[in-house]
Coordinates of C-alpha atoms and ligand atoms in Angstrom, one line a residue:
X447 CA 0.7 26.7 5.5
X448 CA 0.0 27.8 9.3
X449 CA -3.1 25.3 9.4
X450 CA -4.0 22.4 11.4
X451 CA -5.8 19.6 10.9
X452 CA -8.3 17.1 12.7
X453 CA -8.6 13.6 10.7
X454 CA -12.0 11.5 12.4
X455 CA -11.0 7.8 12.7
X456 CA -12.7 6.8 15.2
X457 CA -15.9 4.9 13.8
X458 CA -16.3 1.3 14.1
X459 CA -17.6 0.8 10.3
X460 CA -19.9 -1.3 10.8
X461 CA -20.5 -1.8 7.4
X462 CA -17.5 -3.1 6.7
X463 CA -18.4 -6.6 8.1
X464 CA -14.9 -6.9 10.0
X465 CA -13.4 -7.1 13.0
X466 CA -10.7 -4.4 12.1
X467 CA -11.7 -0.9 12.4
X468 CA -12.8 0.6 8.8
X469 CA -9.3 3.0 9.0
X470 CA -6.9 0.3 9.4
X471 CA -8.2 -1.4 6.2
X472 CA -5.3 -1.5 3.2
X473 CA -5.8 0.3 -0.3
X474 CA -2.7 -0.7 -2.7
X475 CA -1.1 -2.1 1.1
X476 CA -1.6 1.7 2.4
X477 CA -4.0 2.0 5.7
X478 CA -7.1 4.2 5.3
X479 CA -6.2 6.6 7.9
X480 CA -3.0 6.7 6.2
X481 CA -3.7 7.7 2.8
X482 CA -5.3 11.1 4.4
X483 CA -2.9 11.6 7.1
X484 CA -0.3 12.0 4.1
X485 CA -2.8 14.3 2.1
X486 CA -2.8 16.5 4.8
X487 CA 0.8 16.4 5.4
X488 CA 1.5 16.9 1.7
X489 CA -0.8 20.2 2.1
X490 CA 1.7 21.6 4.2
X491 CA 0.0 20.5 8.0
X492 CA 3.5 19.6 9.9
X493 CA 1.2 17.1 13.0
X494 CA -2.4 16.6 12.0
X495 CA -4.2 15.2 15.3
X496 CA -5.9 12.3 14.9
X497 CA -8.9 10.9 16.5
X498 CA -8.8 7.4 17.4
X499 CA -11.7 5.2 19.4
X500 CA -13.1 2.1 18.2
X501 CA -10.0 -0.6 17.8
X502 CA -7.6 2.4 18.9
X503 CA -4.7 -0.3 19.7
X504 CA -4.6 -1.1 16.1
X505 CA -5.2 2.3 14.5
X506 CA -3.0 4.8 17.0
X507 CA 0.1 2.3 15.9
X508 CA -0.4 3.4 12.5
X509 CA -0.3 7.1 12.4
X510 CA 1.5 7.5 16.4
X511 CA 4.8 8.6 14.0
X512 CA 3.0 11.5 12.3
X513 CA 0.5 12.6 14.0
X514 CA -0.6 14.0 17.6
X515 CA -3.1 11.6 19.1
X516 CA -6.9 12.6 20.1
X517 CA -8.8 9.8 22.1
X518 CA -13.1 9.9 21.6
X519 CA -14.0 7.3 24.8
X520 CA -18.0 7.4 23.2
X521 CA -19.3 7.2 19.9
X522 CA -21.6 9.9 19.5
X523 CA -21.1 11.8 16.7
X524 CA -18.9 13.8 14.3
X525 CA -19.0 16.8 16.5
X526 CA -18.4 14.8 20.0
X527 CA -15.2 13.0 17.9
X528 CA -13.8 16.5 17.0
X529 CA -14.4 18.1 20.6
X530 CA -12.3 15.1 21.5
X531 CA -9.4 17.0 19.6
X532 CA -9.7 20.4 21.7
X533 CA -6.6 19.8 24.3
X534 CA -4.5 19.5 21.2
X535 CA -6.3 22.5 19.5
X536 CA -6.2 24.8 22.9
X537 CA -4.6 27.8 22.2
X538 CA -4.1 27.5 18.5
X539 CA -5.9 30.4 15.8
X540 CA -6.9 30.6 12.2
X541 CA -7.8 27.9 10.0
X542 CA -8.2 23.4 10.8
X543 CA -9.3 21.4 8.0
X544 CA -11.5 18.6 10.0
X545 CA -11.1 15.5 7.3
X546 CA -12.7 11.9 7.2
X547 CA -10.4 9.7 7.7
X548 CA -12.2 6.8 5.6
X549 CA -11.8 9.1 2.8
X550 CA -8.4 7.6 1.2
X551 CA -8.4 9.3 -2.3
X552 CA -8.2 13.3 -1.2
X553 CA -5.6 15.2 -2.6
X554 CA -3.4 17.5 -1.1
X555 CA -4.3 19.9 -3.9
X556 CA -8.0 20.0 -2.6
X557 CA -7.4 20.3 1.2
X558 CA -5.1 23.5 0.1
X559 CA -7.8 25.0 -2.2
X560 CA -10.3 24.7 0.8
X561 CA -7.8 26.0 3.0
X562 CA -7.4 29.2 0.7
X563 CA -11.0 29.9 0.2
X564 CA -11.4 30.2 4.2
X565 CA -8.5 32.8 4.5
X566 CA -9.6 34.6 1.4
X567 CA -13.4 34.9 2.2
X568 CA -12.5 34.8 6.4
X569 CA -15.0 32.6 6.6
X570 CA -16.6 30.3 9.5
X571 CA -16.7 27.5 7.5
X572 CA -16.1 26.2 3.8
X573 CA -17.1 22.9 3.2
X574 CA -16.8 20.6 0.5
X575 CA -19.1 19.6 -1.6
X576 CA -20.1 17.4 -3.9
X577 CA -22.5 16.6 -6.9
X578 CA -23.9 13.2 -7.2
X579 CA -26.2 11.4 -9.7
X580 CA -26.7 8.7 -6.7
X581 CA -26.6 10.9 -3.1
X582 CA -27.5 8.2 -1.2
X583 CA -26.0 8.2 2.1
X584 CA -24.7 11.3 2.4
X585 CA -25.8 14.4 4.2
X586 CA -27.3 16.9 1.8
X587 CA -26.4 20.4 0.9
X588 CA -29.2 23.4 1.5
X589 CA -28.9 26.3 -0.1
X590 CA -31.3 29.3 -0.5
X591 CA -32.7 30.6 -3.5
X592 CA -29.7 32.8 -4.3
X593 CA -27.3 30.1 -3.5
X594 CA -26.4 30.6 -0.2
X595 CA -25.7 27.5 1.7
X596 CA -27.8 27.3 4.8
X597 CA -27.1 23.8 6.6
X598 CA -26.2 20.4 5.9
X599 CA -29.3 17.5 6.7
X600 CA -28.4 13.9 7.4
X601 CA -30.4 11.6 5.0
X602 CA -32.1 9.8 8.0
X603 CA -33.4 13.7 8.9
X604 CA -34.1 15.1 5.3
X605 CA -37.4 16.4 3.7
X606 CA -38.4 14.4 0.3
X607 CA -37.4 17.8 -1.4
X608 CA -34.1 18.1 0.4
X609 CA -33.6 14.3 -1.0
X610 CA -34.5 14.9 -4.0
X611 CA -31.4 17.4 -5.3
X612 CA -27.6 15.6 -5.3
X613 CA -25.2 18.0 -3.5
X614 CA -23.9 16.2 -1.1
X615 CA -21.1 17.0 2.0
X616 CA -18.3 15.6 1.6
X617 CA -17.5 15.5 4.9
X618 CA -14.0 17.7 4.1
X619 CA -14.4 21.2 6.0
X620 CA -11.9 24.0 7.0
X621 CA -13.4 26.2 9.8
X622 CA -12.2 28.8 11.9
X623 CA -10.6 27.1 15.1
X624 CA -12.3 29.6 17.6
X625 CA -15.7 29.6 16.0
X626 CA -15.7 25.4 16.0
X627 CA -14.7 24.7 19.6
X628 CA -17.0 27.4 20.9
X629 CA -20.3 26.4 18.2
X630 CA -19.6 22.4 19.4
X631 CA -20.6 23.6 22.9
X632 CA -24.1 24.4 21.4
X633 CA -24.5 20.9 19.0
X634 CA -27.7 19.0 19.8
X635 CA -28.8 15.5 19.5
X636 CA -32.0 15.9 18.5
X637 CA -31.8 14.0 15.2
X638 CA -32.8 10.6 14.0
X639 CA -29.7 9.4 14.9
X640 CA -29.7 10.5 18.3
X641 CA -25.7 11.5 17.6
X642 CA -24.1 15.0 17.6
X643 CA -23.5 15.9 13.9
X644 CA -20.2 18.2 13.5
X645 CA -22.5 19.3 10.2
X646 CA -24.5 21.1 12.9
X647 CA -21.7 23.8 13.3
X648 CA -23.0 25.4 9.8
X649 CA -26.2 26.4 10.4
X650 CA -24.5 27.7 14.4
X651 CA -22.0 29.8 12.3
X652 CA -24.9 31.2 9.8
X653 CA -27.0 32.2 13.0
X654 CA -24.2 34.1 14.9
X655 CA -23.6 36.2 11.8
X656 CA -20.4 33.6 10.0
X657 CA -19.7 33.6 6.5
X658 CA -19.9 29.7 5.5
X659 CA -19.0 28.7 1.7
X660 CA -19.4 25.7 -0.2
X661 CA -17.1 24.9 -2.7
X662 CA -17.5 22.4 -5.3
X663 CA -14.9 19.4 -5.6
X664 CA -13.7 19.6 -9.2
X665 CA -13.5 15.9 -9.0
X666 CA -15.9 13.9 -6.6
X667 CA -14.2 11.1 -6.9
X668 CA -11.7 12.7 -4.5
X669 CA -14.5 12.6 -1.4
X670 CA -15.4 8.8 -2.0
X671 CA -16.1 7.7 1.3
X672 CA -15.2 4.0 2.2
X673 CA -17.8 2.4 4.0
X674 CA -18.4 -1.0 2.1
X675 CA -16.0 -3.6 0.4
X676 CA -17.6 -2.8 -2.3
X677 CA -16.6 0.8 -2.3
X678 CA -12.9 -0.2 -1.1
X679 CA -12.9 -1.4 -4.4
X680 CA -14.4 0.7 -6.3
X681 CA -11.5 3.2 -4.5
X682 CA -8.6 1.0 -5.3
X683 CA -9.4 1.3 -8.9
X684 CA -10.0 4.8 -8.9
X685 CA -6.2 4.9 -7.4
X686 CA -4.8 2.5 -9.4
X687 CA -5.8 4.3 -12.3
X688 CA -4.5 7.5 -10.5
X689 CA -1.3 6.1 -10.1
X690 CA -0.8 4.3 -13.1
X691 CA -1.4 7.3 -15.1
X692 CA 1.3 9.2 -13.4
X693 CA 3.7 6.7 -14.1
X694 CA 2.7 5.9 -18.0
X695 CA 2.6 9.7 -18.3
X696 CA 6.4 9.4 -16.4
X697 CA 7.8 7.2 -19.2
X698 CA 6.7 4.1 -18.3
X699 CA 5.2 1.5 -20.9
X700 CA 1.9 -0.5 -19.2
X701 CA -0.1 -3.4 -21.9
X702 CA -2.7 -3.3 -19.3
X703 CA -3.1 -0.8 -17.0
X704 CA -6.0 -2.3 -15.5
X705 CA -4.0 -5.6 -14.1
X706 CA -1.3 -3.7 -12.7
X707 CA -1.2 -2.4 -9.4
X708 CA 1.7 -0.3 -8.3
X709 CA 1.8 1.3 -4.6
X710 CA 2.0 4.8 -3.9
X711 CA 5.5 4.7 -2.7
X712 CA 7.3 2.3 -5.4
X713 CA 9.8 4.6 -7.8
X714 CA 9.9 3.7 -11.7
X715 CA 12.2 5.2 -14.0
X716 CA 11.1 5.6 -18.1
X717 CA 11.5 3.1 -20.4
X718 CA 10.1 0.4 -18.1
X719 CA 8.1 -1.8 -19.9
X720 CA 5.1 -3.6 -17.4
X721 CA 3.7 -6.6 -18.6
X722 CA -0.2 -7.7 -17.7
X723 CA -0.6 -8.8 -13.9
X724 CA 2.3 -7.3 -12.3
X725 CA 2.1 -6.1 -8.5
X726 CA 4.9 -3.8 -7.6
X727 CA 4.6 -2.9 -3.7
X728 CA 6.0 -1.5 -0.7
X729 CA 9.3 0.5 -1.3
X730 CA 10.4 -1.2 -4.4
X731 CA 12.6 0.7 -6.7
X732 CA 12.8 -0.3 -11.1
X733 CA 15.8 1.4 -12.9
X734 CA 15.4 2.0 -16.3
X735 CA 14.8 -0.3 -19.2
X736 CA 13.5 -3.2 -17.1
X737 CA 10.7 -5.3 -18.7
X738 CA 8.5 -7.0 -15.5
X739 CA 5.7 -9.3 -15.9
X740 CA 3.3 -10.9 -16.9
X741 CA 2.6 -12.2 -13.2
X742 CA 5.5 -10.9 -11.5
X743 CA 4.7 -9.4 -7.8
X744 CA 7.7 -7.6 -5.9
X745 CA 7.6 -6.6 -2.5
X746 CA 10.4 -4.2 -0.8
X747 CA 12.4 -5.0 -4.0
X748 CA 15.3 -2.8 -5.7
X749 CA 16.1 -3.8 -8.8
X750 CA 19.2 -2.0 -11.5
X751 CA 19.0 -1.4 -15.0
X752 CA 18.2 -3.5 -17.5
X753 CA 16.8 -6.7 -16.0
X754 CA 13.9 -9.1 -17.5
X755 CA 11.7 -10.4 -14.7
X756 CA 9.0 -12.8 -16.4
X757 CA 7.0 -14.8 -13.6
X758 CA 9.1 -13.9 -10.5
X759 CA 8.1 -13.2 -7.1
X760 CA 10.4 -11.3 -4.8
X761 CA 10.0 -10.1 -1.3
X762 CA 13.3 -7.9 0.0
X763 CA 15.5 -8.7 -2.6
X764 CA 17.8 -6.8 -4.1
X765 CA 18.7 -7.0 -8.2
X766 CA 21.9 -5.5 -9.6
X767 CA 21.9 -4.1 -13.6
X768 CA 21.1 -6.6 -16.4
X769 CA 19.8 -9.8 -13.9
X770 CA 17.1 -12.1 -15.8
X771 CA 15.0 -14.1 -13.5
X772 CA 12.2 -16.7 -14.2
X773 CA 9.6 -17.6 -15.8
X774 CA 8.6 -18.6 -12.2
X775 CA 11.5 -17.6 -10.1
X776 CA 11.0 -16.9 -6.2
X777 CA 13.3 -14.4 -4.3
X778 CA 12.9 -14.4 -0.9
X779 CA 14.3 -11.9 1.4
X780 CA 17.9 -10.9 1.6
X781 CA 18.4 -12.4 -2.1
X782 CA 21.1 -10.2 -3.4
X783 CA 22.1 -11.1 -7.8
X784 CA 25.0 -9.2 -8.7
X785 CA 25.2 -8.1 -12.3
X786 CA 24.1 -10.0 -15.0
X787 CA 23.3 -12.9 -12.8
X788 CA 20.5 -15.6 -13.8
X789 CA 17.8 -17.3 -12.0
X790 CA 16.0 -19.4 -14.3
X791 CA 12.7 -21.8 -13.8
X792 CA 11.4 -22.7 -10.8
X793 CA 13.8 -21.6 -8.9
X794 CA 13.9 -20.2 -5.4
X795 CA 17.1 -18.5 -3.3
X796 CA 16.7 -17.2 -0.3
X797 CA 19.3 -15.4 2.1
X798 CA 21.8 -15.7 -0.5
X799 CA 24.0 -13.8 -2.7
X800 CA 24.3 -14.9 -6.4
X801 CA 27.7 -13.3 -7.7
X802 CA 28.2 -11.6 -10.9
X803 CA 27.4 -13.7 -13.7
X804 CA 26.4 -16.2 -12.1
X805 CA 23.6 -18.6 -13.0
X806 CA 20.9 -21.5 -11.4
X807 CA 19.0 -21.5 -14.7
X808 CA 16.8 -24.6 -13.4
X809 CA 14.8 -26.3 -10.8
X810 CA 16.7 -25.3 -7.6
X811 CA 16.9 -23.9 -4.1
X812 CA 20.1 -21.6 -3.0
X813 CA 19.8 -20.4 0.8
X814 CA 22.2 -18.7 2.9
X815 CA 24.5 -19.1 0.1
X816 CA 27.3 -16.7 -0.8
X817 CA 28.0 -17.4 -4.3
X818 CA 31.0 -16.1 -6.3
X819 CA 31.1 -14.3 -9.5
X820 CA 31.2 -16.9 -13.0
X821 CA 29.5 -20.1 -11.3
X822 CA 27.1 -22.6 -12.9
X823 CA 24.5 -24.4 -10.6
X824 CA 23.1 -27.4 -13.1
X825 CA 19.7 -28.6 -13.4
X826 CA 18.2 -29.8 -9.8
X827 CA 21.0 -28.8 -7.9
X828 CA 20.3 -27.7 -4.3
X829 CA 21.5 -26.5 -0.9
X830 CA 20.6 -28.8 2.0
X831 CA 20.9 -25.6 4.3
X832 CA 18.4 -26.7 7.5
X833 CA 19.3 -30.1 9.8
X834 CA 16.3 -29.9 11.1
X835 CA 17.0 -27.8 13.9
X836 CA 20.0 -24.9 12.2
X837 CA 20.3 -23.2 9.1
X838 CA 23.6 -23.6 8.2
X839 CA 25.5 -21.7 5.0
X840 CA 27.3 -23.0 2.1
X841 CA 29.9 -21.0 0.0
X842 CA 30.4 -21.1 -3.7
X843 CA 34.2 -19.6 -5.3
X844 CA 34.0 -17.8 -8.7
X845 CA 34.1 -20.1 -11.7
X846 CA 33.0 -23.2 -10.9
X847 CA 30.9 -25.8 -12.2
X848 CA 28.3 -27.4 -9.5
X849 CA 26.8 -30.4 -11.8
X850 CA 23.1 -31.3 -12.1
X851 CA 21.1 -32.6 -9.2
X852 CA 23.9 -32.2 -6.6
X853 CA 22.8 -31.8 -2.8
X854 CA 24.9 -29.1 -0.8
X855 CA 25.3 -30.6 2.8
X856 CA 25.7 -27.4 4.6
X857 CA 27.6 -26.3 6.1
X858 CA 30.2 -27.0 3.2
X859 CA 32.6 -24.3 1.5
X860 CA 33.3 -25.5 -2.6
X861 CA 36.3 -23.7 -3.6
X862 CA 37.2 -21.8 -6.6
X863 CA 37.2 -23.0 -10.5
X864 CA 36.1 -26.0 -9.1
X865 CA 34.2 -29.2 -10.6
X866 CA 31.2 -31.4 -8.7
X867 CA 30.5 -34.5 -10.7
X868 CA 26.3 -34.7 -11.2
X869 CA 24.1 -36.3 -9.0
X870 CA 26.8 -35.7 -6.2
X871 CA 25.7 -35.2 -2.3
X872 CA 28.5 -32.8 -1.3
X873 CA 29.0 -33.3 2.8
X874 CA 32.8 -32.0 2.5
X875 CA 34.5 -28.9 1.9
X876 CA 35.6 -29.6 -2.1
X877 CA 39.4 -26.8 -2.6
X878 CA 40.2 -24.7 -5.3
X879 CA 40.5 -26.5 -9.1
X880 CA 39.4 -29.6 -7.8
X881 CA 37.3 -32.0 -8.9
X882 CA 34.7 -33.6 -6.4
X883 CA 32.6 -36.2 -7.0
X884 CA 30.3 -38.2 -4.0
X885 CA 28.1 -40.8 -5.9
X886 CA 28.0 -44.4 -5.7
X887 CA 29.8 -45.6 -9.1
X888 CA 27.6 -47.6 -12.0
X889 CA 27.4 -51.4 -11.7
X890 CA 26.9 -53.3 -15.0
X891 CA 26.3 -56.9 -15.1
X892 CA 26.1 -58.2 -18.6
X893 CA 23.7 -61.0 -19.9
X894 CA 21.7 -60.3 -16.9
X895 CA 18.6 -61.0 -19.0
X896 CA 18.2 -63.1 -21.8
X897 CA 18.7 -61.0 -25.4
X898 CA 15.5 -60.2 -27.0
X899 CA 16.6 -62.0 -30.5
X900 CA 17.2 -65.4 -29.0
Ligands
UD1_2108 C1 -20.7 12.1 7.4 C2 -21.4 13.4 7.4 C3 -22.2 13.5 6.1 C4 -21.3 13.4 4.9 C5 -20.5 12.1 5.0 C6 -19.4 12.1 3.9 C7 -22.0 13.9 9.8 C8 -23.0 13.9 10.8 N1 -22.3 13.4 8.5 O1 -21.6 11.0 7.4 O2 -23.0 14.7 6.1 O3 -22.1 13.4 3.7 O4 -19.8 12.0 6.3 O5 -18.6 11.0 3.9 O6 -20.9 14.3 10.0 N2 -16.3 9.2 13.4 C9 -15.7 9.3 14.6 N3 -16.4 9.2 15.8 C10 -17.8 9.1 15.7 C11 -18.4 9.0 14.5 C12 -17.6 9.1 13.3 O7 -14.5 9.4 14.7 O8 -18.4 9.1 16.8 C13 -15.5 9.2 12.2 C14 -15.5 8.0 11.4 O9 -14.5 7.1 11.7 C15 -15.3 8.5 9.9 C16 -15.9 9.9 10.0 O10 -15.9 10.3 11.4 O11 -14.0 8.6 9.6 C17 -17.3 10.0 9.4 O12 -18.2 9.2 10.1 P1 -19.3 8.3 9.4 O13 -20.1 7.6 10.4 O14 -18.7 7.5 8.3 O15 -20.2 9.5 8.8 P2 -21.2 9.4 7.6 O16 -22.5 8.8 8.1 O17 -20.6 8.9 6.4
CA2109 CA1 -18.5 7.8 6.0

């Protein structure tokens, strides 16, 4: 698609009762900004400029990668932000779509239909629109007898007629480039806002003779503008849903579709099974037949065929086919179980890899451990990896037997098929087939007390 595209984020959102600015706010841990800066992309726009402003050091990090960047110094308006974009837009013909950028749930399949109705009609403008049972808030859609639109009013401007009806803008437009730059020149401020509205272009384009369209969002849902928490919200569930749906519909198996939440970028194969409160974010990956949850949250995590997750937490980890982990397991990052391994209850490992088969079933820690395949950690058992100043690492062989509550002094290397007597506290490096055992040995002093039947 030879189209650009101009996304606004450079508002304050005062609403939003925060000292970020209203783009850089997270829906399922995606920015705003971000969410429409893809939809364009999707549409086929290769660098959508971006208008940033108010809290520019924390928004301009966020898109710098994928978009060209447009700087608004003031804050007066919609129009003054997009004339802020024309050094990027000099020279360039046809079609821009001009795009909220506090508007995370657009589709890509929307900007393109707008996109299309400009090129087939050559219109000035098409603009979105939307109707609403409750309006309030947004600027409202004029339109003549026979149904031609005539201009978009701000609420704070509008006649008690004009109020009255619920077409709304949506604040999504395509225009023809040439006609926007040169009609932005002739924006006003004389509104209750004192601001210059871009939505003041329409009835500029309609006077010098322009062809301007509005066409109807099939679902409005699509133009819900963020501008509370409370509609944040009310967007995260509308996405949730959205996502959810595309995975169930995918192959995957949800109880409750309502207390999962699954980023846009995590990949899911069929015959997943998600259990009730489950958070799967960031980059994570789930091969097939997994079953995940209840209360399981992963973060960055790829994880292989076949595993059970029940409780776990993991951040950066990574899960080989056919791993079972929890109820209440904790991976931290760079956690690597081989196939088939076990982490059990109330366990955590961090830094470590857990060979094949392996298993630390109960009440542990395991850090910056390299674990062979075949080993059993018993109950309690830990590694003492931190002095207090280093973190030191400990290495396990294949096939041996680390009793219950033993302490691994690190750093300390157990051999191979190997044997640590419980309750050990392991400070030395224990060789292959050995037996090690570091406890102090049982006293027993008999008649110590006088027996109970005398
Ligand atoms: C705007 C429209 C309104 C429409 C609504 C849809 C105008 C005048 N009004 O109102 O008709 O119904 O969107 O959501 O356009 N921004 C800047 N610089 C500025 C002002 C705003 O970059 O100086 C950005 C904001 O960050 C935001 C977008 O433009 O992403 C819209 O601004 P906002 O103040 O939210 O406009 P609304 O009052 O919602
Ligand atoms: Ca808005």
């Amino acid at each position: 698609m030879d189209t650009s595209a101009i996304i606004l984020a450079a508002g304050e959102g005062t609403r939003m009762k925060s000292d970020k600015p209203k783009v850089a706010h997270e829906l399922l841990g995606r920015p705003l900004v971000k969410w429409v800066v893809n939809a364009a992309r999707d549409a086929g726009v290769e660098r959508p400029v971006c208008v940033v402003g108010h809290g520019r050091e924390i928004v301009q990090p966020l898109v710098e990668d994928s978009c060209e960047i447009a700087v608004q110094q003031g804050r007066l308006g919609t129009a003054d932000a997009v004339s802020s974009a024309a050094p990027q837009m000099r020279g360039r013909r046809g079609s821009v779509l001009v795009l909220s950028g506090d508007c995370p749930l657009i589709t890509s399949r929307t900007l393109q239909a707008l996109a299309a109705a400009r090129e087939e009609s050559n219109a000035g403008v098409v603009v979105l629109t939307m109707q609403l049972e409750d309006p309030t808030g947004y600027g409202r859609i004029v339109r003549d007898s026979t149904g031609n639109l005539l201009r978009i009013v701000e609420q704070k401007d509008c006649t008690p007629e004009e109020l009255a009806q619920g077409e709304c803008n949506s604040g999504f437009y395509c225009f023809d480039i040439e006609l926007l730059f040169d009609a932005l020149g002739k924006v006003g401020s004389d509104n209750a806002q004192g601001e210059f509205y871009l939505t003041d272009v329409i009835e500029i384009a309609r006077r010098e003779g322009r062809t301007v369209v509005g066409l109807k969002a099939e679902d409005p849902v699509e133009c819900l503008g963020i501008n509370t928490r409370v509609q944040l919200a009310q967007a995260t569930h509308a996405m949730q849903e959205r996502i959810n749906y595309r995975h169930m519909l995918a192959g995957v198996t949800m109880w409750d579709p309502q207390s999962t939440f699954i980023g846009p970028d995590v990949k899911i194969e069929p015959d997943v099974e998600i259990l009730p409160q489950t958070f799967l974010m960031g980059a994570t990956s789930i091969a097939r037949d997994c079953v995940l949850g209840p209360n399981t949250r992963l973060d960055d995590c790829v994880v292989g065929r076949g595993c059970t997750l029940d409780e776990t937490v993991g951040i950066e980890s990574r899960l080989d086919g056919g791993c079972t982990c929890g109820p209440r397991a904790y991976l931290r990052p760079g956690t690597h179980l081989c196939e088939g391994a076990k982490v059990g209850t109330h366990v955590e490992i961090k830094k470590s890899t857990i060979g094949a088969g392996s298993k630390v079933p109960h009440l542990s820690y395991i850090g910056d451990t390299t674990m062979g395949a075949g080993v059993n950690i018993g109950a309690g058992s830990i590694t003492c990896n931190y002095d207090g100043q280093k973190k030191w690492s400990t290495t396990i062989g294949d096939d041996t037997f680390v009793g219950s509550d033993t302490m691994m002094v690190a750093p300390v290397n157990i051999g191979r098929n190997a044997v640590v007597g419980a309750g050990s506290v392991i400070t030395e490096d224990v060789p292959d087939n050995a037996l090690a055992i570091a406890r102090g040995r049982q006293f027993v002093k008999e008649g110590y007390r006088a027996s109970e039947s005398e």
